[in-house]
XYZ file of C-alpha atoms in Angstrom:
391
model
C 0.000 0.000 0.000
C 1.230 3.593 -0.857
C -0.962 5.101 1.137
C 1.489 7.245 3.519
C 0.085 7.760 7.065
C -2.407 10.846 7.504
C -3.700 11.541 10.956
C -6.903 11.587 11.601
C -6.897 14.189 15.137
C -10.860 14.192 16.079
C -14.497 14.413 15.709
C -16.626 17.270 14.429
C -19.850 15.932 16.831
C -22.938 16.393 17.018
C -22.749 19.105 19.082
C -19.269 21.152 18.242
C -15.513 20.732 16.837
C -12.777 18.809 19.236
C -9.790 18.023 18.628
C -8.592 15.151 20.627
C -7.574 16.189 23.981
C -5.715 13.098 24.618
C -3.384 10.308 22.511
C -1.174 7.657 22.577
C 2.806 7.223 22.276
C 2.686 7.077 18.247
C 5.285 9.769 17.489
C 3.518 10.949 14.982
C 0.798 12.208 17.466
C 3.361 14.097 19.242
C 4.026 16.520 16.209
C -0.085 17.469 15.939
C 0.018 20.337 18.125
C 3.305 21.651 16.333
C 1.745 21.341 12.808
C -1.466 22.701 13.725
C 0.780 26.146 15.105
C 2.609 26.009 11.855
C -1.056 25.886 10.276
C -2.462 28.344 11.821
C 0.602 30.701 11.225
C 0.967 30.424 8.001
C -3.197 30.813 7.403
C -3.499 33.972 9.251
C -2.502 36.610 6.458
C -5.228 34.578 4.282
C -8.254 36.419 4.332
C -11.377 34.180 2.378
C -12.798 36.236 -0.133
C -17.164 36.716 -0.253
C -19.087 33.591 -0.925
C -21.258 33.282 -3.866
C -23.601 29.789 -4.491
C -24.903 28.816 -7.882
C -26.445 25.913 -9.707
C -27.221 22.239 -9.182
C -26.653 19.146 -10.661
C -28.712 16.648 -13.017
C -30.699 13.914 -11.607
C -29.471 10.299 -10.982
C -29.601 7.522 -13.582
C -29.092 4.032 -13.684
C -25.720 4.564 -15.888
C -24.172 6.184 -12.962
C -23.310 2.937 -11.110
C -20.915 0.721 -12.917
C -23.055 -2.800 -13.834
C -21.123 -5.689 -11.601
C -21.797 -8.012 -14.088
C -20.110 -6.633 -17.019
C -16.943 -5.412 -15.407
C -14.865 -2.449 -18.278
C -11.553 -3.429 -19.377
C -8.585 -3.406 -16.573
C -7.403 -1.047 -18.579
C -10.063 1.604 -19.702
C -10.155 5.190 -18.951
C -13.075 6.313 -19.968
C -15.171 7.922 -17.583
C -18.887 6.515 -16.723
C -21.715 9.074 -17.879
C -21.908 12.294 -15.188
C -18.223 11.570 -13.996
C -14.815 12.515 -14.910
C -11.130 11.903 -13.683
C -10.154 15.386 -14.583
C -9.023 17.385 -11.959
C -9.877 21.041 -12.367
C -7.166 23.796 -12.784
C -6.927 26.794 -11.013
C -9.033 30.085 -12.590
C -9.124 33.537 -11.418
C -11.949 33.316 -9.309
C -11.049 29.546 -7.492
C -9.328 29.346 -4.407
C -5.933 27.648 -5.644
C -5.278 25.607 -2.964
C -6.949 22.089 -4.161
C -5.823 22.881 -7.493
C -3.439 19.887 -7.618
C -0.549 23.149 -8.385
C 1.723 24.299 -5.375
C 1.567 27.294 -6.457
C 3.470 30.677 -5.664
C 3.722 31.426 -1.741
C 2.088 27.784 -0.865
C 3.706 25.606 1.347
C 2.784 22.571 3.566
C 1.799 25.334 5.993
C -0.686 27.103 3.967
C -2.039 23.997 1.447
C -0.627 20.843 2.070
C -2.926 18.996 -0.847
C -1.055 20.821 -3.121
C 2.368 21.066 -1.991
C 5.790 18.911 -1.037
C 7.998 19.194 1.784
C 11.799 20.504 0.737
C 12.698 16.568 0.134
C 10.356 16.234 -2.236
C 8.266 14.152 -0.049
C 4.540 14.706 0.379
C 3.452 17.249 3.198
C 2.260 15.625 6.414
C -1.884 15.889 6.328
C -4.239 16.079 9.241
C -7.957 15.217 8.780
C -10.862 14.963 11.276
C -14.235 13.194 11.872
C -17.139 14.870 10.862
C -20.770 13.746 11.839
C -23.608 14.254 9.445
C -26.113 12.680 12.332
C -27.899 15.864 13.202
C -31.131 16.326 11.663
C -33.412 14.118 13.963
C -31.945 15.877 17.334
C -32.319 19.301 15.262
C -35.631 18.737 14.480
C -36.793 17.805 17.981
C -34.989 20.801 19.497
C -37.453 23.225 16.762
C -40.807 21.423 18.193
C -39.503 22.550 21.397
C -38.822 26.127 20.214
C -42.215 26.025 18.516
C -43.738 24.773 21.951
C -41.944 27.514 23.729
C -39.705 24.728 25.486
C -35.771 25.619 26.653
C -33.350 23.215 24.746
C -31.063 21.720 26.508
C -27.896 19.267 26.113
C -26.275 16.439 28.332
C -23.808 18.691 29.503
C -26.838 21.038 30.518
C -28.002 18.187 32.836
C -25.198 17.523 34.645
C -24.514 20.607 35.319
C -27.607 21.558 36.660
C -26.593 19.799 39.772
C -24.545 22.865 40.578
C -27.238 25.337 39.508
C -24.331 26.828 36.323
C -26.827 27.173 34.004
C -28.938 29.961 35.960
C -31.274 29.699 38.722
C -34.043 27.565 36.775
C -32.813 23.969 37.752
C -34.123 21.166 35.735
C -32.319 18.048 37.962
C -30.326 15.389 36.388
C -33.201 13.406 34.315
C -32.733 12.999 30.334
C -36.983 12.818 30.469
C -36.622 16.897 31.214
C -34.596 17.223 27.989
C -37.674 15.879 25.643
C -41.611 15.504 25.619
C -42.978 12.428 24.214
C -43.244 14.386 20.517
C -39.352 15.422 20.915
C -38.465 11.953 21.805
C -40.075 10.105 19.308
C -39.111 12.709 16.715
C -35.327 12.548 18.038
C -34.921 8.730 17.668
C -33.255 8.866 21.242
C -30.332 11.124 19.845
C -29.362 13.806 22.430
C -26.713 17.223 22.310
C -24.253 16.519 24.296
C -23.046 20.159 24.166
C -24.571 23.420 23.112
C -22.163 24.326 19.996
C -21.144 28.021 20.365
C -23.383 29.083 17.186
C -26.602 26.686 19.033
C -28.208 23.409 17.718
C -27.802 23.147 14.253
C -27.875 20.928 11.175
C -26.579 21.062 7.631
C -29.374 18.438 6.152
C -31.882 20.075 3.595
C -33.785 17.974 1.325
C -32.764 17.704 -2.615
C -34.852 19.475 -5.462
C -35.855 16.875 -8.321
C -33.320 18.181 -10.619
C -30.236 17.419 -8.110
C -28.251 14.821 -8.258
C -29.195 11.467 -6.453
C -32.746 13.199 -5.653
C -35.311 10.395 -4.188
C -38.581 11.457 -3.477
C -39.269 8.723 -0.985
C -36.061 9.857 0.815
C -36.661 13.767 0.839
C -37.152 15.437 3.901
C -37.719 12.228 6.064
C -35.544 9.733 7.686
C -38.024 6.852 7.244
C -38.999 6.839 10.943
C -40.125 10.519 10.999
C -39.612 13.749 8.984
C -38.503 17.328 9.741
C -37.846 21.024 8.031
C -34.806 21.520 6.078
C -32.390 22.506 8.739
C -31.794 26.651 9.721
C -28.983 28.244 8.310
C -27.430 24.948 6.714
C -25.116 27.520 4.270
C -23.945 29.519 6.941
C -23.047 26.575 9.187
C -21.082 24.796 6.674
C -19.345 28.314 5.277
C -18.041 28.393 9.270
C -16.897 24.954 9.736
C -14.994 25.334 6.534
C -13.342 28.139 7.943
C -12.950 27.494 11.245
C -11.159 24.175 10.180
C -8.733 25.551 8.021
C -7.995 28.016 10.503
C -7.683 25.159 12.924
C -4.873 23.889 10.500
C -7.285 20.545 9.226
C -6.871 20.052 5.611
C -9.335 16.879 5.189
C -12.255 16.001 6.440
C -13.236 12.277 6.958
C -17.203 11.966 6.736
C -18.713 9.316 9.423
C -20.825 6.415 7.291
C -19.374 3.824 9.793
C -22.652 2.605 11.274
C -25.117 2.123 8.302
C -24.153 -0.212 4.831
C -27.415 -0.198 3.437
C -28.944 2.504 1.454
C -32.861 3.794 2.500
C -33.915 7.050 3.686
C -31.986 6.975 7.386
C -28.746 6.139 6.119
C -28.980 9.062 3.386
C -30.087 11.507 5.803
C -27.679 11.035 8.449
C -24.518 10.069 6.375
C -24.755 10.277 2.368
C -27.019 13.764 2.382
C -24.793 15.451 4.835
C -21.774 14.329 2.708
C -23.256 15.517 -0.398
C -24.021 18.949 1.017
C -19.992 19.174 2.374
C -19.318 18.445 -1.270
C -21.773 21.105 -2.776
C -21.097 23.875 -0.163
C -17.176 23.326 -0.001
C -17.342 23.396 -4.160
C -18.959 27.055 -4.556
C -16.621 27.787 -1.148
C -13.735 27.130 -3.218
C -15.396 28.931 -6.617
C -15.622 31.936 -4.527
C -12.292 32.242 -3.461
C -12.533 30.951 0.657
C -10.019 27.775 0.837
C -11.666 24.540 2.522
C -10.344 21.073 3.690
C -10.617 18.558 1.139
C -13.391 15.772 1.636
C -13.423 12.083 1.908
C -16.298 8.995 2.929
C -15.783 6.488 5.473
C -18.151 4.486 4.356
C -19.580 1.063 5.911
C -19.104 -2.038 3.167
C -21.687 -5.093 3.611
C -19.815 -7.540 5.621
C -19.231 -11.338 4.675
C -21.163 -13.368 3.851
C -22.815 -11.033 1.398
C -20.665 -10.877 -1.374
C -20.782 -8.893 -4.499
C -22.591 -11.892 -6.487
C -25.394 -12.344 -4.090
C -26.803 -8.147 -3.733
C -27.726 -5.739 -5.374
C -24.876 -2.530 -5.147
C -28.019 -0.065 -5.778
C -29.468 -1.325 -2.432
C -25.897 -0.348 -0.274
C -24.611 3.187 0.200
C -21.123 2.417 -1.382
C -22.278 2.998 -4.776
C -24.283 6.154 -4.349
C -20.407 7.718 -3.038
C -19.158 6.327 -6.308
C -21.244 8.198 -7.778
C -20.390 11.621 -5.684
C -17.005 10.743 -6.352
C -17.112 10.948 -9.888
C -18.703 14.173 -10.223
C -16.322 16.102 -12.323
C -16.440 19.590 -10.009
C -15.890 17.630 -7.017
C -12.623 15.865 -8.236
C -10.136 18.573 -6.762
C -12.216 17.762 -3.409
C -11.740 14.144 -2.901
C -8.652 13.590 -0.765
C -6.099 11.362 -2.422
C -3.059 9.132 -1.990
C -0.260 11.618 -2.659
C 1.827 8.849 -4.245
C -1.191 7.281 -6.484
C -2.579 9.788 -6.969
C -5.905 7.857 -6.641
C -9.075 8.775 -4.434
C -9.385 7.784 -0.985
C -12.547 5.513 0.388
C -12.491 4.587 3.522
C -13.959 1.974 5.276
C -14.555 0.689 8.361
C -12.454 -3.029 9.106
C -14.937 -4.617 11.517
C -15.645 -7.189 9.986
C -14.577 -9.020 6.589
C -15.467 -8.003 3.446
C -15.914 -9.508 0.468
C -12.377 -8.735 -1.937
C -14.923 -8.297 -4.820
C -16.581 -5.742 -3.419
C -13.161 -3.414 -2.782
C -12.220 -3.992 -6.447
C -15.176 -3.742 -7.528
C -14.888 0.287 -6.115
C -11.568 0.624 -6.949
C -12.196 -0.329 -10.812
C -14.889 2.654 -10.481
C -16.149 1.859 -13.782
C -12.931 1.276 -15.615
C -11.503 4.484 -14.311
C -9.444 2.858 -11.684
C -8.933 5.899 -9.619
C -9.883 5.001 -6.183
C -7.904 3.006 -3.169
C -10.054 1.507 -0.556
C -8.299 1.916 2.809
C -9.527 0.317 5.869
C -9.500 1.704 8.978
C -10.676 1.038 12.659
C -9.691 1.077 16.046
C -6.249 0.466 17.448
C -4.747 -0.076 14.207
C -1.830 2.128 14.803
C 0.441 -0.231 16.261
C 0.199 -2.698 13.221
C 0.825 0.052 10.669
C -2.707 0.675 10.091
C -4.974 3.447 9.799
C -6.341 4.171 13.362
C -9.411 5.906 14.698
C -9.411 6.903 18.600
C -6.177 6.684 19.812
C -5.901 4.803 23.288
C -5.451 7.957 26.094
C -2.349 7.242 28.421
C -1.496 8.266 31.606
């Protein structure tokens, strides 16, 4: 594998961005904090330029997805209908970081995608988690505000005990946080914290002329529905920002949980990614620099093999198919040395060989490594998530 090692430093939450207080004796841990000053340093005298959002995309069609059972030649190039292997170049009014160019005054401080360290080697990258699971805890939170009810978080619970969030205790019980509309609504999923902008979301339904639009998925997630989410733009405009000020250059996308595709699993995980990928797009079109993006993205496990289903029914082929969207191939983080695309997916179980090379082919364009990646897999070499804390 040429995959060199990129850390992966936290979780964007449910409730706000943090970086991981605590981790392990890998070395390369102990050089986050320094790379994140150097980051920030070298971003400060950036200042992003006005946003501006335009256009959509055409609707999905059964070409999209590569046919399992008439794999393309090993070695064809030619790209499946709505995709393209064509990275963009650089244009007056594009940010030029993610423009596959390090160009003048761009270093491994300022855009690491882009650039090489003084040896030639590629820049060290740091990437974070990023949670898409929002919408049903949103949504309960606004029948709340529409009932005239006080939202509140875990962390608002707890700390009740001590009376810190004013004089109007509401004890240690998670019933206080919800009615019986809120709860059902919620699917059990609770704030942990109040994020410093309040609750938010970035999911808002797709129009019939966008790309992977499915009107039985739109504006539900199967076991209940909900508004478009407030201020989705502006949320995603300041995590873009605040990340790249952080001195995070990717952004790893949390589809660990669900393999199949139906209306939860797109609202929680494929939506969400799809709107990082629209939004961080026009963020780069109008100038302001963003992280690039990447799925990790849960595979149907043994024994299901790529034979016996049906790829339309599992989520890994509907991020094909955002992967392959010619605008968003500048986006997609990639194996500095290959070049290729990077899909991640969780190693919990084993998966069906098939199935990786089946995504790796990509239709014949053969631009996409499938990494796995799990727990504890930094002392083997792997690609880790959660770092073991030590004393």
């Amino acid at each position: 594998m040429s995959l060199r090692r990129i850390a992966l430093l936290g979780v964007l939450s449910l409730a706000c961005l943090a970086v991981a207080a605590c981790v392990d004796i890998d070395p390369a841990y102990e050089a986050f904090s320094r790379l994140l000053e150097q980051r920030a340093a070298g971003l400060q005298s950036k200042a992003p330029a006005s946003n501006q959002r335009t256009g959509g995309s055409a609707p999905v069609g059964s070409s999209l997805i590569p046919d399992p059972a008439a794999p393309p030649a090993a070695n064809s190039t030619a790209a499946p209908k709505g995709g393209s292997n064509v990275r963009t170049a650089a244009t007056a009014d594009v940010h030029p970081c993610g423009n596959g160019v390090c160009d003048a005054g761009e270093t491994c401080s300022t855009c690491p995608q882009d650039c090489t360290q003084g040896d030639g080697s590629p820049c060290n990258r740091v990437g974070i988690f990023y949670s898409g699971w929002h919408w049903p805890a949103w949504a309960a939170t606004e029948i709340g505000r529409r009932l005239g009810r006080r939202a509140y978080s875990v962390e608002d619970v707890l700390r009740s005990q001590t009376g810190t969030i004013g004089s109007k205790l509401i004890g240690t019980s998670f019933e206080k946080i919800y009615n019986a509309a809120q709860l059902e609504t919620s699917l059990g999923f609770y704030w942990h914290h109040r994020p410093l902008q309040n609750f938010y979301c970035i999911y808002h339904a797709r129009q019939p002329s966008e790309l992977l639009y499915n009107a039985a998925h739109e504006g539900t997630w199967g076991a209940g529905s909900g508004p478009d989410c407030a201020n989705w733009q502006a949320r995603v405009q300041d995590h873009a920002q605040q990340l790249v000020a952080t001195g995070i250059d990717y952004v790893t996308m949390d589809a660990t949980n669900l393999d199949q595709h139906d209306a939860f699993s797109d609202a929680i995980q494929l939506r969400p990614f799809q709107v990082l990928l629209e939004e961080f797009s026009r963020l780069r079109l109008a100038g302001i620099q963003t992280p690039d993006l990447a799925m990790w993205q849960r595979l149907p496990t043994l024994p299901l093999r790529l034979t016996n289903i049906n790829v339309t029914n599992y989520g890994f082929a509907y991020v094909m198919v955002l992967y392959n969207v010619p605008e968003y191939q500048s986006l997609i983080l990639r194996d500095p040395v290959t070049k290729k695309k990077i899909f991640f997916y969780p190693s919990v179980a084993d998966v069906d060989l098939n199935i990786i090379k089946y995504i790796e082919a990509n239709g014949g364009l053969n631009d996409i490594v499938v990494q796995p990646m799990w727990v504890g897999q930094q002392k083997s070499g792997g690609w880790n998530f959660f770092s073991f804390c030590k004393n």
